[in-house]
Tab-separated table of C-alpha atoms in Angstrom:
chain	number	residue	atom	x	y	z
A	29	MET	CA	16.077	-12.210	15.982
A	30	LYS	CA	17.213	-8.873	14.585
A	31	ALA	CA	14.766	-5.999	14.336
A	32	MET	CA	14.667	-2.285	13.583
A	33	VAL	CA	12.670	-0.872	16.488
A	34	LEU	CA	10.881	2.465	16.798
A	35	ARG	CA	11.401	3.560	20.396
A	36	GLU	CA	9.915	7.037	20.071
A	37	PRO	CA	7.934	8.682	17.248
A	38	GLY	CA	10.109	10.941	15.153
A	39	SER	CA	13.336	9.235	16.158
A	40	PRO	CA	15.494	6.910	14.036
A	41	LEU	CA	14.873	3.180	14.220
A	42	VAL	CA	17.296	1.226	16.381
A	43	LEU	CA	18.787	-2.142	15.398
A	44	GLU	CA	18.201	-4.554	18.280
A	45	THR	CA	18.674	-8.234	19.043
A	46	LEU	CA	15.487	-9.627	20.591
A	47	PRO	CA	14.234	-13.061	21.665
A	48	THR	CA	12.676	-14.866	18.717
A	49	PRO	CA	8.993	-15.212	19.667
A	50	GLU	CA	7.104	-18.483	19.824
A	51	PRO	CA	3.840	-18.592	17.867
A	52	GLY	CA	0.729	-18.787	20.011
A	53	ALA	CA	-2.618	-20.342	19.172
A	54	GLY	CA	-3.582	-19.557	15.583
A	55	GLN	CA	-0.227	-17.932	14.834
A	56	VAL	CA	2.799	-18.687	12.712
A	57	LEU	CA	6.392	-17.540	12.912
A	58	LEU	CA	7.568	-16.050	9.630
A	59	ARG	CA	11.209	-15.901	8.684
A	60	VAL	CA	11.219	-12.638	6.765
A	61	LEU	CA	12.722	-12.836	3.292
A	62	ALA	CA	11.821	-9.309	2.232
A	63	CYS	CA	9.795	-6.394	3.546
A	64	ALA	CA	8.877	-3.489	1.297
A	65	VAL	CA	8.879	0.040	2.679
A	66	CYS	CA	5.609	1.944	2.380
A	67	ARG	CA	4.716	5.595	2.876
A	68	THR	CA	2.507	4.404	5.731
A	69	ASP	CA	5.712	3.290	7.463
A	70	LEU	CA	6.810	6.927	7.257
A	71	HIS	CA	3.555	8.036	8.867
A	72	VAL	CA	4.137	5.506	11.669
A	73	VAL	CA	7.772	6.476	12.238
A	74	ASP	CA	6.997	10.203	12.087
A	75	GLY	CA	4.148	9.823	14.598
A	76	GLU	CA	1.431	10.988	12.209
A	77	LEU	CA	-1.000	8.152	12.989
A	78	PRO	CA	-3.094	8.127	16.190
A	79	ASN	CA	-2.834	5.651	19.055
A	80	LEU	CA	0.730	4.625	18.272
A	81	ALA	CA	2.260	2.655	21.135
A	82	CYS	CA	6.041	2.349	21.225
A	83	PRO	CA	8.204	0.395	21.060
A	84	VAL	CA	7.021	-1.124	17.801
A	85	ILE	CA	8.644	-2.780	14.789
A	86	PRO	CA	7.322	-1.192	11.559
A	87	GLY	CA	6.704	-3.013	8.270
A	88	HIS	CA	3.587	-4.511	6.683
A	89	GLU	CA	4.577	-5.697	3.189
A	90	VAL	CA	6.172	-8.939	4.272
A	91	ALA	CA	7.189	-11.917	2.168
A	92	GLY	CA	8.530	-14.790	4.210
A	93	ILE	CA	8.660	-18.501	4.919
A	94	VAL	CA	6.619	-20.122	7.665
A	95	GLN	CA	9.217	-21.416	10.099
A	96	ALA	CA	6.944	-22.577	12.939
A	97	VAL	CA	3.220	-22.913	13.606
A	98	GLY	CA	1.286	-22.516	16.818
A	99	PRO	CA	-1.543	-24.674	18.217
A	100	GLY	CA	-4.499	-24.981	15.867
A	101	VAL	CA	-2.595	-24.065	12.701
A	102	ASP	CA	-2.433	-26.510	9.815
A	103	ALA	CA	1.096	-27.942	9.687
A	104	ALA	CA	0.889	-27.740	5.877
A	105	TRP	CA	1.947	-24.083	6.252
A	106	LEU	CA	5.412	-25.150	7.386
A	107	GLY	CA	8.083	-24.293	4.839
A	108	ARG	CA	5.666	-22.426	2.571
A	109	ARG	CA	6.094	-18.897	1.319
A	110	ALA	CA	3.486	-16.581	2.777
A	111	GLY	CA	2.762	-12.887	2.925
A	112	ALA	CA	1.615	-10.667	5.772
A	113	ALA	CA	-0.096	-7.381	4.914
A	114	TRP	CA	-1.403	-4.322	6.786
A	115	LEU	CA	-4.445	-6.080	8.276
A	116	ALA	CA	-3.182	-8.300	11.084
A	117	ARG	CA	-6.429	-9.321	12.795
A	118	THR	CA	-10.072	-8.288	13.228
A	119	CYS	CA	-12.662	-9.081	15.884
A	120	GLY	CA	-14.752	-11.250	13.544
A	121	HIS	CA	-18.112	-10.456	15.159
A	122	CYS	CA	-18.866	-6.730	14.707
A	123	GLU	CA	-21.315	-5.472	12.067
A	124	PHE	CA	-18.469	-4.668	9.693
A	125	CYS	CA	-16.772	-8.061	9.997
A	126	LEU	CA	-20.089	-9.840	9.523
A	127	SER	CA	-21.021	-7.785	6.450
A	128	GLY	CA	-17.792	-8.286	4.489
A	129	SER	CA	-16.274	-4.941	5.525
A	130	GLU	CA	-13.664	-6.202	7.966
A	131	ASN	CA	-11.408	-3.335	6.873
A	132	LEU	CA	-13.627	-1.063	8.996
A	133	CYS	CA	-13.487	-3.186	12.169
A	134	GLY	CA	-12.992	-0.921	15.166
A	135	ASP	CA	-10.912	-3.519	17.003
A	136	ALA	CA	-8.610	-4.421	14.114
A	137	LEU	CA	-4.864	-4.790	14.604
A	138	PHE	CA	-2.329	-3.729	11.989
A	139	ASN	CA	1.113	-5.119	11.262
A	140	GLY	CA	3.887	-2.623	11.805
A	141	TYR	CA	1.581	-0.202	13.645
A	142	THR	CA	-0.408	-1.771	16.468
A	143	ARG	CA	1.467	-5.053	16.194
A	144	ASP	CA	5.142	-5.718	15.451
A	145	GLY	CA	5.830	-5.988	11.750
A	146	GLY	CA	8.403	-7.019	9.196
A	147	PHE	CA	11.394	-4.692	9.637
A	148	ALA	CA	12.971	-7.736	11.254
A	149	SER	CA	14.398	-11.162	10.581
A	150	HIS	CA	11.272	-12.812	12.061
A	151	MET	CA	7.696	-11.839	12.905
A	152	LEU	CA	4.519	-13.386	14.243
A	153	ALA	CA	1.347	-13.393	12.155
A	154	ASP	CA	-2.149	-14.819	12.486
A	155	ALA	CA	-2.458	-17.751	10.105
A	156	ASP	CA	-5.980	-16.710	9.067
A	157	TYR	CA	-4.599	-13.405	7.777
A	158	LEU	CA	-1.713	-14.816	5.761
A	159	PHE	CA	-1.657	-14.902	1.970
A	160	ALA	CA	-0.124	-17.716	-0.029
A	161	LEU	CA	2.614	-16.349	-2.294
A	162	PRO	CA	4.163	-17.765	-5.479
A	163	GLN	CA	6.724	-20.283	-4.317
A	164	LYS	CA	9.291	-19.468	-7.003
A	165	ALA	CA	8.948	-15.708	-7.476
A	166	ALA	CA	11.632	-13.492	-5.958
A	167	ALA	CA	10.491	-12.394	-2.499
A	168	ALA	CA	11.722	-8.835	-3.092
A	169	GLN	CA	9.512	-8.590	-6.186
A	170	VAL	CA	6.302	-9.788	-4.543
A	171	ALA	CA	6.686	-7.984	-1.191
A	172	PRO	CA	5.303	-4.683	-2.629
A	173	TRP	CA	2.195	-6.549	-3.758
A	174	LEU	CA	1.196	-6.895	-0.085
A	175	CYS	CA	0.306	-3.201	0.266
A	176	ALA	CA	1.005	-1.185	-2.871
A	177	GLY	CA	-0.747	-3.900	-4.842
A	178	LEU	CA	-3.619	-4.578	-2.452
A	179	ILE	CA	-4.443	-0.944	-1.658
A	180	GLY	CA	-4.032	-0.050	-5.320
A	181	TRP	CA	-6.442	-2.828	-6.248
A	182	ARG	CA	-9.027	-1.719	-3.666
A	183	ALA	CA	-8.735	1.891	-4.829
A	184	LEU	CA	-9.137	0.867	-8.464
A	185	ARG	CA	-12.279	-1.080	-7.619
A	186	ALA	CA	-13.609	1.928	-5.693
A	187	ALA	CA	-13.141	4.023	-8.825
A	188	GLY	CA	-15.666	1.799	-10.583
A	189	SER	CA	-15.591	1.171	-14.305
A	190	ALA	CA	-13.728	4.391	-15.124
A	191	ARG	CA	-12.246	4.033	-18.605
A	192	ARG	CA	-10.177	7.219	-18.320
A	193	LEU	CA	-8.515	7.156	-14.920
A	194	GLY	CA	-6.396	9.903	-13.391
A	195	ILE	CA	-3.705	8.848	-10.908
A	196	TYR	CA	-2.247	11.497	-8.596
A	197	GLY	CA	1.121	10.542	-7.128
A	198	PHE	CA	3.165	7.956	-8.988
A	199	GLY	CA	4.700	5.722	-6.347
A	200	SER	CA	4.583	1.957	-5.913
A	201	ALA	CA	0.800	1.575	-5.839
A	202	ALA	CA	0.315	3.771	-8.903
A	203	GLN	CA	2.932	1.814	-10.829
A	204	LEU	CA	1.135	-1.472	-10.175
A	205	VAL	CA	-2.317	0.013	-10.846
A	206	THR	CA	-1.123	1.391	-14.184
A	207	GLN	CA	-0.063	-2.081	-15.266
A	208	VAL	CA	-3.416	-3.516	-14.186
A	209	CYS	CA	-5.266	-0.780	-16.078
A	210	ARG	CA	-3.314	-1.545	-19.227
A	211	ARG	CA	-4.458	-5.162	-19.017
A	212	GLN	CA	-8.046	-4.029	-18.423
A	213	GLN	CA	-8.000	-1.709	-21.464
A	214	ARG	CA	-8.253	1.450	-19.343
A	215	GLU	CA	-6.471	4.717	-20.075
A	216	VAL	CA	-4.233	6.124	-17.339
A	217	TYR	CA	-3.432	9.819	-16.944
A	218	ALA	CA	-0.559	10.235	-14.469
A	219	PHE	CA	-0.188	13.409	-12.394
A	220	THR	CA	3.050	14.038	-10.483
A	221	ARG	CA	4.772	16.848	-8.630
A	222	ARG	CA	5.630	19.747	-10.932
A	223	GLY	CA	8.787	19.076	-12.871
A	224	ASP	CA	9.155	15.448	-11.819
A	225	GLY	CA	10.278	14.306	-15.250
A	226	PRO	CA	11.627	10.901	-14.150
A	227	ALA	CA	8.270	9.913	-12.604
A	228	GLN	CA	6.377	11.127	-15.671
A	229	ARG	CA	8.644	9.201	-18.027
A	230	HIS	CA	8.289	6.131	-15.843
A	231	ALA	CA	4.500	6.428	-15.995
A	232	LEU	CA	4.567	6.581	-19.786
A	233	ALA	CA	6.922	3.590	-19.942
A	234	LEU	CA	4.484	1.561	-17.828
A	235	GLY	CA	1.562	2.316	-20.131
A	236	ALA	CA	0.072	5.684	-19.132
A	237	ILE	CA	-1.135	7.540	-22.215
A	238	TRP	CA	-0.375	10.948	-20.666
A	239	ALA	CA	1.762	12.257	-17.803
A	240	GLY	CA	1.979	15.783	-16.471
A	241	ASN	CA	2.038	18.045	-13.445
A	242	SER	CA	-0.628	17.664	-10.761
A	243	ASP	CA	-1.608	21.343	-11.008
A	244	GLU	CA	-2.331	21.041	-14.737
A	245	PRO	CA	-5.771	20.282	-16.169
A	246	ALA	CA	-6.334	16.848	-17.635
A	247	PRO	CA	-6.167	16.744	-21.432
A	248	GLU	CA	-9.484	14.868	-21.496
A	249	PRO	CA	-12.399	14.759	-19.032
A	250	LEU	CA	-11.697	11.822	-16.712
A	251	ASP	CA	-14.204	9.189	-15.629
A	252	GLY	CA	-12.499	8.801	-12.264
A	253	ALA	CA	-9.364	9.552	-10.295
A	254	VAL	CA	-7.333	7.941	-7.532
A	255	ILE	CA	-5.178	10.080	-5.237
A	256	PHE	CA	-2.221	8.166	-3.798
A	257	ALA	CA	-0.192	11.228	-2.778
A	258	PRO	CA	-0.948	12.328	0.821
A	259	VAL	CA	-1.711	15.877	-0.317
A	260	GLY	CA	-5.169	17.233	0.456
A	261	GLY	CA	-4.699	20.031	-2.036
A	262	LEU	CA	-5.000	17.507	-4.852
A	263	VAL	CA	-8.665	16.792	-4.060
A	264	PRO	CA	-10.043	19.965	-5.733
A	265	ASN	CA	-7.723	19.341	-8.700
A	266	ALA	CA	-9.040	15.821	-9.141
A	267	LEU	CA	-12.687	16.890	-8.771
A	268	GLN	CA	-12.146	19.505	-11.440
A	269	ALA	CA	-10.605	16.900	-13.736
A	270	VAL	CA	-13.448	14.349	-13.599
A	271	ARG	CA	-16.605	14.589	-15.643
A	272	ARG	CA	-20.135	14.681	-14.239
A	273	GLY	CA	-20.803	11.446	-12.379
A	274	GLY	CA	-17.083	10.847	-11.932
A	275	ARG	CA	-15.502	9.374	-8.804
A	276	VAL	CA	-12.485	10.608	-6.868
A	277	VAL	CA	-10.927	8.107	-4.455
A	278	CYS	CA	-8.450	9.060	-1.717
A	279	ALA	CA	-6.268	5.997	-1.177
A	280	GLY	CA	-3.898	7.036	1.592
A	281	ILE	CA	-4.223	6.302	5.306
A	282	HIS	CA	-3.028	9.848	6.050
A	283	MET	CA	-3.503	13.052	4.081
A	284	SER	CA	-2.915	16.730	4.729
A	285	ASP	CA	-6.032	18.833	5.187
A	286	ILE	CA	-8.285	19.277	2.177
A	287	PRO	CA	-8.686	23.002	1.392
A	288	ALA	CA	-12.056	24.635	0.893
A	289	PHE	CA	-13.327	24.386	-2.666
A	290	PRO	CA	-16.416	25.674	-4.495
A	291	TYR	CA	-19.453	23.421	-4.527
A	292	ARG	CA	-19.502	23.470	-8.338
A	293	LEU	CA	-16.514	21.083	-8.320
A	294	LEU	CA	-18.588	18.453	-6.515
A	295	TRP	CA	-21.889	19.207	-8.191
A	296	GLY	CA	-22.994	17.073	-11.119
A	297	GLU	CA	-23.107	13.928	-8.986
A	298	ARG	CA	-19.367	13.726	-8.688
A	299	SER	CA	-18.389	11.707	-5.629
A	300	LEU	CA	-15.483	11.809	-3.192
A	301	SER	CA	-14.599	8.802	-1.051
A	302	SER	CA	-11.715	7.175	0.792
A	303	VAL	CA	-10.251	3.695	0.906
A	304	ALA	CA	-9.596	2.362	4.397
A	305	ASN	CA	-7.222	-0.531	4.979
A	306	LEU	CA	-8.067	-3.708	3.068
A	307	THR	CA	-9.892	-7.007	3.369
A	308	ARG	CA	-8.609	-10.511	2.954
A	309	GLU	CA	-10.877	-10.822	-0.060
A	310	ASP	CA	-9.000	-7.921	-1.669
A	311	GLY	CA	-5.814	-9.905	-1.161
A	312	ARG	CA	-7.166	-13.108	-2.614
A	313	GLU	CA	-8.559	-11.285	-5.660
A	314	PHE	CA	-5.422	-9.333	-6.421
A	315	LEU	CA	-2.844	-12.001	-5.672
A	316	GLY	CA	-4.872	-14.504	-7.656
A	317	SER	CA	-4.362	-12.374	-10.780
A	318	ALA	CA	-1.050	-10.586	-10.171
A	319	GLN	CA	1.188	-13.464	-11.181
A	320	ALA	CA	-0.829	-14.204	-14.314
A	321	TRP	CA	-0.638	-10.523	-15.255
A	322	ASN	CA	3.147	-10.685	-14.856
A	323	LEU	CA	3.196	-7.458	-12.860
A	324	HIS	CA	6.606	-5.912	-12.435
A	325	THR	CA	7.831	-3.847	-9.521
A	326	ASP	CA	10.892	-1.638	-9.784
A	327	ILE	CA	12.745	-2.162	-6.511
A	328	CYS	CA	15.765	-0.802	-4.677
A	329	THR	CA	17.064	-3.181	-2.020
A	330	TYR	CA	18.552	-2.261	1.343
A	331	ARG	CA	19.990	-4.240	4.207
A	332	LEU	CA	17.735	-4.470	7.252
A	333	GLU	CA	20.104	-2.295	9.252
A	334	ASP	CA	19.812	0.416	6.583
A	335	ALA	CA	16.065	0.852	7.131
A	336	ASN	CA	16.555	4.473	8.242
A	337	LEU	CA	18.295	5.244	4.956
A	338	ALA	CA	15.434	3.640	3.017
A	339	LEU	CA	12.894	5.722	4.944
A	340	ASP	CA	14.904	8.909	4.336
A	341	ASP	CA	15.194	8.172	0.617
A	342	LEU	CA	11.418	7.699	0.440
A	343	ARG	CA	10.723	10.795	2.549
A	344	GLU	CA	12.963	13.004	0.398
A	345	GLY	CA	11.640	11.719	-2.926
A	346	ARG	CA	14.940	10.180	-3.994
A	347	LEU	CA	13.323	6.889	-5.083
A	348	GLN	CA	11.590	6.027	-8.346
A	349	ALA	CA	11.546	2.400	-7.194
A	350	THR	CA	10.091	0.654	-4.152
A	351	ALA	CA	12.504	0.299	-1.254
A	352	VAL	CA	12.721	-3.301	-0.038
A	353	LEU	CA	14.559	-4.443	3.087
A	354	LEU	CA	16.378	-7.767	2.931
A	355	PRO	CA	17.099	-9.158	6.427
C-alpha cells in the first residue's frame, strides 16, 4: 500500500510503500477511494494535539470499498462502499459509552491521530464504527460528510432550535450546515475573516441571508452561534451577538486561547459549550438525511502524493473548497 506518513510533528508527510495490513478480529480492510482533508489534520501534522505518537498516517474523512473482512465481521460488507470517520473505537463499558456519550470515552481511538487513517491507498477500520455510504454517489463528494458533515450536524444540534444562527468561519462544515439550515427554515448569518469577499459571497450563494466580517456586530440579535474557526477571540464576539438565553457552541477540536471578557456578555443565561468528537448515532442521523437533502460539497481534488500541497493550501487559506485526496 501507499501512504503519506507523518514521521515527526511539524515536518512534511513522506510518501511510503508499506505492507498492506490484514484485518484482525472485528476489522475490515478499506480500499480508499477518497479522503477529505480537515483542519484537524493540520492540527495533527503541526503537533498541536496532545499525546500524538509518530509515525502515523493522518486522515479521518474516508470513503472506500471494503476489500477484506476479519474474523467475526459479516461477509456482507465485502465490496460495499463504507465510510470511516474520526471516531475509530471506544471502550464500550465506561459511564460515557453506557450513557450514549461515547464521544467522551477516555479510552477512545481516533482515525488519523491515534490510529492510522486515510491518507493512504488502504486502511484498517473497526466494522462496528463504519458507516454505510451511498453506493452510487461520487466518493470525493461524500468523503467530506464524514467529518465536516458529522461535526457540523452535532454542533447544529448543540445550538438547539436557534432560528437565527451565526456561523463563524466558513469552511467545509459551515458550508454543509448552511445547506441543512436552509432546509430546516433557519436563517444563517455567516462571519468570516475581514475582507474575505469570496467566502462571504459563497455563503450567500449557499443560502445565508447575511455575510460579513467576524469583528462586525450581527445585523439582528442571534438565537445561537457556532464557531468553526479555531480562533478563541471569536468567543466574546459570538456572545455579544446572541440574545439573552442564546447558545454559543465551539465546534473545533483545537482553538487558540479565549481572551478575558466582561461577565455581561455571558449574563442573561447565555451559554457557552464545546462539541467533542462525535458518536455513531450522529453519523447515522446525518448520513440518513444527507443524500435526501441533496447536499453539495465544493471540492478540490489532489493526488495522494500531493497531500502536503493540500495541507499547505488549507493552512494558507487558499481554498474555498474542501481538499480531497484521491489515492
